[in-house]
Short mmCIF file of C-alpha atoms in Angstrom, two decimals:
data_model
loop_
_atom_site.label_atom_id
_atom_site.label_comp_id
_atom_site.label_asym_id
_atom_site.label_seq_id
_atom_site.Cartn_x
_atom_site.Cartn_y
_atom_site.Cartn_z
CA MET O 255 13.81 -36.28 76.22
CA ALA O 256 10.16 -35.74 75.75
CA GLU O 257 8.57 -37.69 73.17
CA ASP O 258 7.09 -34.16 71.36
CA ALA O 259 10.71 -32.99 71.13
CA ILE O 260 11.50 -31.80 67.15
CA ASP O 261 14.42 -33.26 65.66
CA VAL O 262 16.41 -30.20 64.22
CA ALA O 263 18.59 -31.47 61.84
CA ARG O 264 15.51 -33.63 60.15
CA PHE O 265 13.29 -30.52 60.37
CA VAL O 266 15.91 -28.36 58.05
CA ASP O 267 16.30 -31.69 55.75
CA GLU O 268 12.57 -31.55 55.00
CA GLN O 269 12.48 -27.98 54.15
CA THR O 270 11.74 -26.65 51.10
CA VAL O 271 14.38 -23.92 49.74
CA GLY O 272 12.67 -20.63 51.02
CA ALA O 273 13.40 -16.59 51.78
CA PHE O 274 14.98 -17.59 54.55
CA HIS O 275 17.28 -19.76 53.06
CA VAL O 276 17.92 -17.05 49.72
CA LYS O 277 18.53 -14.45 52.23
CA LEU O 278 21.18 -16.23 53.97
CA LEU O 279 22.55 -17.27 50.50
CA VAL O 280 22.71 -13.46 49.63
CA LEU O 281 24.46 -12.46 52.86
CA SER O 282 27.20 -15.50 53.25
CA PHE O 283 28.17 -14.72 49.11
CA PHE O 284 29.01 -10.96 49.54
CA ILE O 285 30.79 -11.56 53.35
CA VAL O 286 32.82 -14.27 51.52
CA LEU O 287 33.17 -12.16 48.33
CA PHE O 288 35.34 -9.46 50.42
CA ASP O 289 37.17 -12.24 51.51
CA GLY O 290 38.09 -13.40 48.19
CA TYR O 291 38.81 -9.65 47.24
CA ASP O 292 41.21 -9.53 49.90
CA ILE O 293 42.92 -12.77 49.35
CA ALA O 294 43.81 -11.36 45.64
CA ALA O 295 44.46 -7.36 46.34
CA VAL O 296 48.01 -8.37 47.58
CA ALA O 297 48.82 -9.79 44.69
CA PHE O 298 47.75 -6.62 42.31
CA ALA O 299 49.12 -4.50 44.95
CA ALA O 300 53.06 -6.08 44.55
CA PRO O 301 54.09 -5.12 40.98
CA SER O 302 53.28 -1.15 42.49
CA TRP O 303 55.48 -2.19 45.48
CA ILE O 304 58.04 -3.08 43.23
CA LYS O 305 58.68 0.05 41.90
CA ALA O 306 57.48 2.21 45.09
CA TRP O 307 59.94 0.29 47.30
CA GLY O 308 62.68 0.04 44.71
CA ILE O 309 62.69 -3.83 45.01
CA ALA O 310 65.52 -5.56 43.02
CA ASN O 311 64.51 -8.74 43.14
CA ARG O 312 61.26 -10.02 43.11
CA ALA O 313 61.77 -12.96 45.45
CA ALA O 314 61.58 -10.58 48.26
CA LEU O 315 57.68 -10.40 47.58
CA ALA O 316 57.38 -14.08 48.52
CA PRO O 317 57.30 -14.20 52.33
CA VAL O 318 54.84 -11.30 51.94
CA LEU O 319 52.58 -13.22 49.69
CA ALA O 320 52.62 -15.97 51.30
CA ALA O 321 52.06 -14.08 55.59
CA SER O 322 48.47 -14.46 54.61
CA LEU O 323 48.65 -17.95 54.39
CA ILE O 324 50.88 -18.62 57.69
CA GLY O 325 47.79 -16.54 59.57
CA ILE O 326 44.95 -18.82 57.83
CA LEU O 327 46.84 -21.86 59.12
CA PHE O 328 46.66 -20.34 62.47
CA GLY O 329 43.36 -18.82 62.21
CA ALA O 330 41.25 -21.63 60.70
CA PRO O 331 41.48 -24.09 63.98
CA ILE O 332 41.43 -20.63 66.75
CA LEU O 333 38.54 -19.06 65.33
CA GLY O 334 36.33 -22.79 64.16
CA PHE O 335 37.31 -23.20 67.88
CA VAL O 336 35.52 -19.79 68.76
CA GLY O 337 32.48 -20.84 66.49
CA ASP O 338 32.04 -24.04 68.49
CA MET O 339 32.32 -22.45 71.88
CA PHE O 340 30.06 -19.49 71.35
CA GLY O 341 28.06 -19.17 68.20
CA ARG O 342 28.73 -19.31 64.48
CA LYS O 343 27.95 -16.36 63.90
CA LYS O 344 30.22 -14.78 66.24
CA ALA O 345 33.17 -16.19 64.68
CA ILE O 346 31.74 -14.66 61.68
CA ILE O 347 31.52 -11.68 62.81
CA VAL O 348 35.03 -11.31 64.72
CA SER O 349 36.83 -12.82 61.14
CA CYS O 350 35.22 -10.13 59.30
CA LEU O 351 36.54 -7.23 61.66
CA ILE O 352 40.07 -9.04 62.16
CA PHE O 353 40.61 -9.05 58.39
CA GLY O 354 38.96 -5.76 57.29
CA GLY O 355 40.99 -4.26 60.19
CA PHE O 356 44.44 -5.24 59.47
CA THR O 357 44.16 -4.87 55.49
CA LEU O 358 42.93 -0.93 56.04
CA ALA O 359 45.93 -0.86 57.77
CA GLY O 360 48.04 -2.24 54.90
CA ALA O 361 46.80 0.94 52.65
CA TRP O 362 49.20 3.01 55.07
CA ALA O 363 52.47 0.49 55.28
CA ASP O 364 55.77 1.91 53.63
CA SER O 365 57.74 -1.58 53.32
CA LEU O 366 57.53 -5.47 52.95
CA ASP O 367 58.33 -6.01 56.55
CA ALA O 368 55.16 -4.28 58.25
CA MET O 369 52.85 -5.38 55.02
CA TRP O 370 54.24 -9.09 56.52
CA TYR O 371 53.20 -8.24 59.45
CA LEU O 372 49.47 -6.85 58.27
CA ARG O 373 48.86 -9.57 56.11
CA LEU O 374 50.02 -12.36 58.49
CA LEU O 375 47.00 -10.92 60.94
CA ALA O 376 44.81 -10.32 58.06
CA GLY O 377 44.95 -14.09 57.57
CA ILE O 378 43.95 -14.63 60.90
CA GLY O 379 40.75 -13.70 60.15
CA ILE O 380 40.27 -14.92 56.77
CA GLY O 381 41.24 -18.51 57.72
CA GLY O 382 38.48 -18.00 60.43
CA LEU O 383 35.98 -16.90 58.22
CA LEU O 384 35.40 -19.62 56.10
CA PRO O 385 34.97 -22.74 57.90
CA ASN O 386 32.64 -21.05 60.31
CA LEU O 387 30.41 -19.68 57.09
CA ILE O 388 30.56 -22.83 55.24
CA ALA O 389 29.07 -24.90 58.10
CA LEU O 390 26.57 -22.12 59.26
CA ASN O 391 25.11 -22.77 55.66
CA ALA O 392 25.60 -26.56 55.67
CA GLU O 393 23.41 -26.64 59.11
CA PHE O 394 20.98 -24.64 57.24
CA ALA O 395 20.57 -26.13 53.90
CA PRO O 396 18.23 -29.17 53.30
CA ARG O 397 20.90 -32.47 52.70
CA ARG O 398 19.67 -33.37 49.06
CA LEU O 399 21.15 -29.69 48.13
CA ARG O 400 23.40 -28.96 50.68
CA ALA O 401 26.57 -29.37 47.78
CA THR O 402 24.90 -26.72 45.71
CA MET O 403 23.71 -24.04 48.11
CA ILE O 404 27.36 -24.19 49.48
CA ILE O 405 28.81 -24.12 46.59
CA LEU O 406 26.65 -21.22 45.52
CA MET O 407 27.69 -19.49 48.64
CA PHE O 408 30.99 -20.20 47.83
CA THR O 409 31.26 -18.69 44.30
CA GLY O 410 31.29 -15.35 46.28
CA ILE O 411 34.91 -16.18 46.45
CA THR O 412 35.82 -15.99 42.85
CA PHE O 413 33.41 -13.28 42.38
CA GLY O 414 35.87 -11.33 44.70
CA GLY O 415 38.59 -12.51 43.35
CA SER O 416 37.90 -11.17 40.00
CA VAL O 417 37.53 -7.69 41.39
CA PRO O 418 40.99 -6.39 42.29
CA GLY O 419 42.04 -6.66 38.88
CA ALA O 420 39.60 -4.08 37.68
CA VAL O 421 40.32 -2.06 40.64
CA ALA O 422 44.18 -1.98 40.05
CA ALA O 423 43.40 -1.19 35.90
CA SER O 424 41.26 1.72 36.84
CA MET O 425 41.78 2.95 40.43
CA VAL O 426 45.38 2.56 41.04
CA PRO O 427 46.28 4.61 38.07
CA ASP O 428 44.82 7.61 39.85
CA TYR O 429 45.14 6.70 43.67
CA GLY O 430 47.81 4.53 44.09
CA TRP O 431 48.10 0.78 45.28
CA PRO O 432 46.68 1.56 48.73
CA ILE O 433 42.99 1.85 47.06
CA LEU O 434 43.31 -1.80 47.00
CA PHE O 435 43.55 -2.06 50.81
CA VAL O 436 41.26 0.80 51.47
CA ILE O 437 38.30 -1.15 49.44
CA GLY O 438 39.51 -4.64 50.95
CA GLY O 439 39.19 -3.18 54.47
CA VAL O 440 36.27 -1.00 54.67
CA ALA O 441 34.20 -3.75 53.22
CA PRO O 442 34.18 -6.32 55.81
CA ILE O 443 33.75 -3.98 58.16
CA VAL O 444 30.66 -3.16 56.90
CA MET O 445 29.91 -6.62 55.94
CA ALA O 446 30.75 -7.30 59.89
CA LEU O 447 27.96 -4.93 61.31
CA PHE O 448 25.27 -6.30 58.78
CA ALA O 449 26.01 -10.31 59.78
CA GLY O 450 25.20 -8.86 63.13
CA VAL O 451 21.79 -8.01 62.10
CA ALA O 452 20.74 -10.27 59.41
CA LEU O 453 23.28 -13.40 59.98
CA PRO O 454 21.36 -16.73 61.86
CA GLU O 455 22.87 -18.06 64.67
CA SER O 456 24.25 -21.91 64.17
CA ILE O 457 21.06 -23.63 64.66
CA LYS O 458 23.01 -26.76 66.40
CA TYR O 459 24.88 -24.39 68.87
CA LEU O 460 21.59 -23.06 70.03
CA THR O 461 20.19 -27.16 70.12
CA VAL O 462 23.57 -27.74 72.38
CA LYS O 463 23.24 -25.08 74.47
CA ARG O 464 19.35 -25.52 75.11
CA ARG O 465 18.41 -22.14 73.68
CA ASP O 466 14.82 -23.11 72.83
CA PRO O 467 13.13 -20.05 71.88
CA GLU O 468 16.21 -18.79 69.80
CA ILE O 469 15.70 -21.73 67.53
CA ALA O 470 11.64 -21.74 67.84
CA ARG O 471 12.11 -18.25 66.17
CA ILE O 472 14.48 -19.55 63.83
CA LEU O 473 12.80 -22.64 62.60
CA ALA O 474 9.71 -20.33 62.42
CA ALA O 475 11.26 -18.59 59.98
CA MET O 476 12.49 -21.45 58.00
CA GLN O 477 8.92 -22.48 56.77
CA PRO O 478 6.93 -20.85 54.27
CA VAL O 479 4.26 -18.12 55.30
CA ALA O 480 1.30 -20.23 55.18
CA ALA O 481 2.84 -22.69 57.54
CA ARG O 482 3.13 -20.53 60.00
CA PRO O 483 2.52 -20.43 63.42
CA PRO O 484 4.91 -24.13 63.71
CA PRO O 485 3.85 -26.41 66.27
CA PHE O 486 6.92 -26.18 68.01
CA PRO O 487 6.47 -27.45 71.90
CA PRO O 488 7.05 -25.01 74.15
CA PRO O 489 10.28 -25.42 76.69
CA GLN O 490 7.86 -25.01 79.68
CA ALA O 491 5.67 -27.81 78.36
CA GLY O 492 8.08 -30.50 78.11
CA GLY O 493 8.90 -30.28 74.84
CA GLY O 494 12.28 -28.86 72.82
CA PHE O 495 14.43 -29.34 70.58
CA LEU O 496 17.68 -31.99 70.09
CA LEU O 497 19.65 -33.77 67.28
CA ALA O 498 18.86 -37.01 67.49
CA ASP O 499 20.98 -38.86 65.03
CA GLU O 500 24.41 -36.67 66.08
CA ARG O 501 26.43 -37.45 69.32
CA HIS O 502 27.54 -34.70 71.41
CA ALA O 503 30.87 -34.18 73.28
CA THR O 504 31.15 -32.89 76.52
CA SER O 505 34.61 -31.84 75.78
CA PHE O 506 36.94 -31.61 72.96
CA SER O 507 39.88 -34.21 71.98
CA PRO O 508 41.65 -34.26 69.13
CA ARG O 509 40.86 -38.30 69.39
CA LEU O 510 37.44 -37.19 67.87
CA LEU O 511 38.43 -35.88 64.61
CA PHE O 512 40.00 -39.58 63.81
CA SER O 513 37.52 -42.04 65.74
CA ASP O 514 34.42 -43.79 64.50
CA GLY O 515 36.21 -44.51 60.87
CA LEU O 516 37.64 -41.48 60.33
CA ALA O 517 41.24 -42.44 61.14
CA ALA O 518 42.21 -42.50 57.19
CA ILE O 519 39.29 -40.23 56.11
CA THR O 520 40.46 -37.00 58.00
CA PRO O 521 43.83 -36.92 57.50
CA LEU O 522 43.08 -37.53 54.00
CA LEU O 523 40.86 -34.90 53.43
CA TRP O 524 43.41 -32.39 55.37
CA LEU O 525 46.36 -33.57 52.64
CA LEU O 526 43.42 -32.58 49.85
CA PHE O 527 42.70 -29.18 51.16
CA ALA O 528 46.14 -28.41 51.61
CA LEU O 529 47.59 -29.54 48.18
CA ASN O 530 44.86 -27.85 46.47
CA LEU O 531 45.05 -24.52 48.28
CA MET O 532 48.63 -24.58 47.65
CA GLY O 533 47.91 -24.66 44.14
CA PHE O 534 45.06 -21.82 44.17
CA TYR O 535 47.28 -19.81 46.17
CA PHE O 536 50.20 -19.88 44.29
CA LEU O 537 48.25 -19.28 40.83
CA GLY O 538 46.43 -16.40 42.57
CA SER O 539 49.41 -14.82 44.21
CA TRP O 540 52.43 -15.37 41.83
CA ASN O 541 50.05 -14.74 38.44
CA PRO O 542 49.91 -10.96 38.66
CA THR O 543 53.74 -10.80 39.19
CA LEU O 544 54.30 -13.11 36.10
CA LEU O 545 52.71 -11.99 33.70
CA ALA O 546 53.99 -7.81 34.36
CA GLY O 547 57.62 -9.41 34.05
CA ALA O 548 56.19 -11.26 30.69
CA ASN O 549 55.70 -7.37 29.58
CA VAL O 550 51.70 -8.59 29.74
CA SER O 551 49.50 -5.25 29.76
CA GLU O 552 47.84 -4.55 33.16
CA ALA O 553 44.46 -4.40 31.02
CA MET O 554 45.69 -8.06 30.35
CA ALA O 555 46.42 -9.15 33.29
CA ALA O 556 43.36 -8.07 35.12
CA ILE O 557 41.26 -10.19 32.23
CA ALA O 558 43.66 -12.85 32.61
CA ALA O 559 42.97 -12.89 36.87
CA ALA O 560 39.13 -12.31 36.12
CA LEU O 561 39.10 -15.49 33.44
CA PHE O 562 40.89 -17.56 36.49
CA GLN O 563 38.01 -16.79 38.48
CA VAL O 564 35.24 -17.17 36.22
CA GLY O 565 36.56 -20.68 35.07
CA GLY O 566 36.36 -21.16 39.14
CA THR O 567 32.90 -20.46 39.32
CA ILE O 568 31.77 -22.24 36.28
CA GLY O 569 34.03 -25.54 37.53
CA GLY O 570 31.91 -24.96 41.01
CA LEU O 571 28.76 -24.85 39.81
CA THR O 572 29.45 -27.53 37.36
CA LEU O 573 30.54 -29.89 39.95
CA SER O 574 27.35 -28.91 42.65
CA ARG O 575 24.53 -31.28 41.68
CA PRO O 576 26.69 -34.60 40.63
CA ILE O 577 28.29 -33.90 44.16
CA ASP O 578 24.94 -34.17 45.94
CA ARG O 579 24.09 -37.19 43.56
CA LYS O 580 27.12 -39.28 43.53
CA GLY O 581 29.52 -37.99 46.33
CA PHE O 582 33.28 -37.64 46.14
CA LEU O 583 33.40 -39.49 42.76
CA PRO O 584 32.66 -36.34 40.60
CA VAL O 585 36.47 -34.13 42.21
CA THR O 586 38.34 -37.69 41.99
CA ILE O 587 37.89 -36.95 38.39
CA LEU O 588 38.47 -33.34 38.57
CA PHE O 589 41.72 -34.30 40.27
CA ALA O 590 42.87 -36.16 37.80
CA ILE O 591 42.18 -33.68 34.76
CA ALA O 592 43.52 -30.47 36.50
CA VAL O 593 47.07 -32.45 37.05
CA PRO O 594 47.57 -31.83 33.17
CA VAL O 595 45.84 -28.45 32.66
CA ILE O 596 48.13 -26.80 35.41
CA ALA O 597 50.96 -28.35 34.14
CA SER O 598 50.34 -26.39 30.63
CA ILE O 599 49.46 -22.66 31.93
CA GLY O 600 53.68 -22.21 32.21
CA TYR O 601 54.13 -23.93 28.40
CA LEU O 602 51.22 -21.89 26.94
CA GLY O 603 51.84 -18.80 28.45
CA ARG O 604 54.63 -18.46 26.07
CA VAL O 605 52.98 -19.72 23.17
CA SER O 606 50.29 -17.00 22.62
CA PRO O 607 48.53 -14.82 24.55
CA LEU O 608 45.32 -16.64 23.80
CA LEU O 609 46.06 -19.92 24.79
CA LEU O 610 47.57 -18.41 28.11
CA MET O 611 44.07 -17.16 28.50
CA LEU O 612 42.54 -20.55 27.79
CA ALA O 613 44.74 -22.03 29.91
CA LEU O 614 43.90 -19.80 32.69
CA LEU O 615 40.15 -20.13 32.75
CA LEU O 616 40.67 -24.13 32.46
CA GLY O 617 43.38 -23.99 35.07
CA GLY O 618 40.65 -21.99 37.30
CA PHE O 619 37.22 -24.38 36.67
CA CYS O 620 39.85 -27.59 38.01
CA VAL O 621 41.84 -25.60 41.24
CA LEU O 622 38.54 -23.99 42.49
CA GLY O 623 35.84 -26.03 41.26
CA LEU O 624 38.10 -28.36 43.56
CA GLN O 625 38.21 -26.51 46.53
CA PHE O 626 34.29 -25.94 46.03
CA GLY O 627 34.06 -29.34 46.04
CA LEU O 628 36.40 -29.84 48.94
CA ASN O 629 34.33 -27.69 50.95
#
C-alpha cells in the first residue's frame, strides 16, 4: 500500500460531529422509530383480536406475540450476512421493505394462524434492520462519541414503541385494529425510499471492496465546509484508502467469532442480549393484554406503555456518556439494579395504579437502557 494512503478508521475518529453525522443520525432515528412501532403495535392489536375473533383463551395469543421474535432470530444473521456481502445500505433497505410489506399485509389477516405467518416474516426484516443500522452508525461515529451517537440513534425505537398506544386509544375505536398495521407497514416502505436516496453506504464495506471514488466523496462530506476539498490521493496516483488496524478475512468462518480472545466474550455477549431481549419483549408484548385483563382503561394502558418507553429513553441517554468513559461497568451496575425493579412490577400493579406506572417507568429505564448499552 502506498505511503500516502489514508486510514479510513483514523480519519473518521479525528472528525468533529457535523452536518453529515446529524443527517445520518436523524435518518437512522426515524428508520428505527418505525421498527419500534412495529414491535409494539401487535401488542396493542391483541386485545381487539380477542373480541373480533372470539378468542376464549388468552394463551392462544402467545405464539403470535412470539412469532416476530422467531423471525428476528433468523433475520439478524441472514440479513447481517447480506450487509457484509453487499453493503449495509442495501441490507437496511431490504429489511425495511420486508417488515413493512408483511406488516401492511397483517391489516387483512383474519385469523391468528394467518397473523402468525405474517409476524414471522415481518420479524425477519426487523431482525435484519437493527444490527445493520447499528453497525453503520458505529462506523461513522468518532470513537470518543461512539456509544453516545449509537444510543441517540437507538432512542428512535423507544419513541416508536410509545406511538401504538396513542394510535390504539385515538384511532382504533373509529378504524379498527387494522389501522395499527396500515401505519406500521406504509411508514417503513417510505423510509426505505428515503434510505435509498440519503443513507451513505458502509465506509468499511467500500474500503474492503476498493471503491475509492465513493469513499472519497463520503469522507469529503464528513469534513467541515472550510476544510474542502480534502487532500485525498486519487487512486490512479498510487494512493487510496485502507483500514490499517483491522484484519480482513477472505471468507467467513464461525471460528472468527471466537478467536483472538473472543472465546468467552462472544457467547457471554450473546447470552446477555438473549436474556435482556427476553425481558424486553415479554414486558412489551404482554403489558397491554395484562392491563386490559386487569380492567385498566385503554387510555391508562397507553400511558403505561408510553412510560415504559420513556423510561427506556432516559435510561439509554443516562448510560451514553458513562459508557464512552468507563466501558462496560455502567451496564454491569444497571443489570444488578434491574432484577428487583422488574420483579416489583407484578406486585406493585396490585397495590395501586400510580405505583404500577412508576414501576413501568423504572422497568423501561433498566431493560431498555441496558439494551442501548449492549448495542
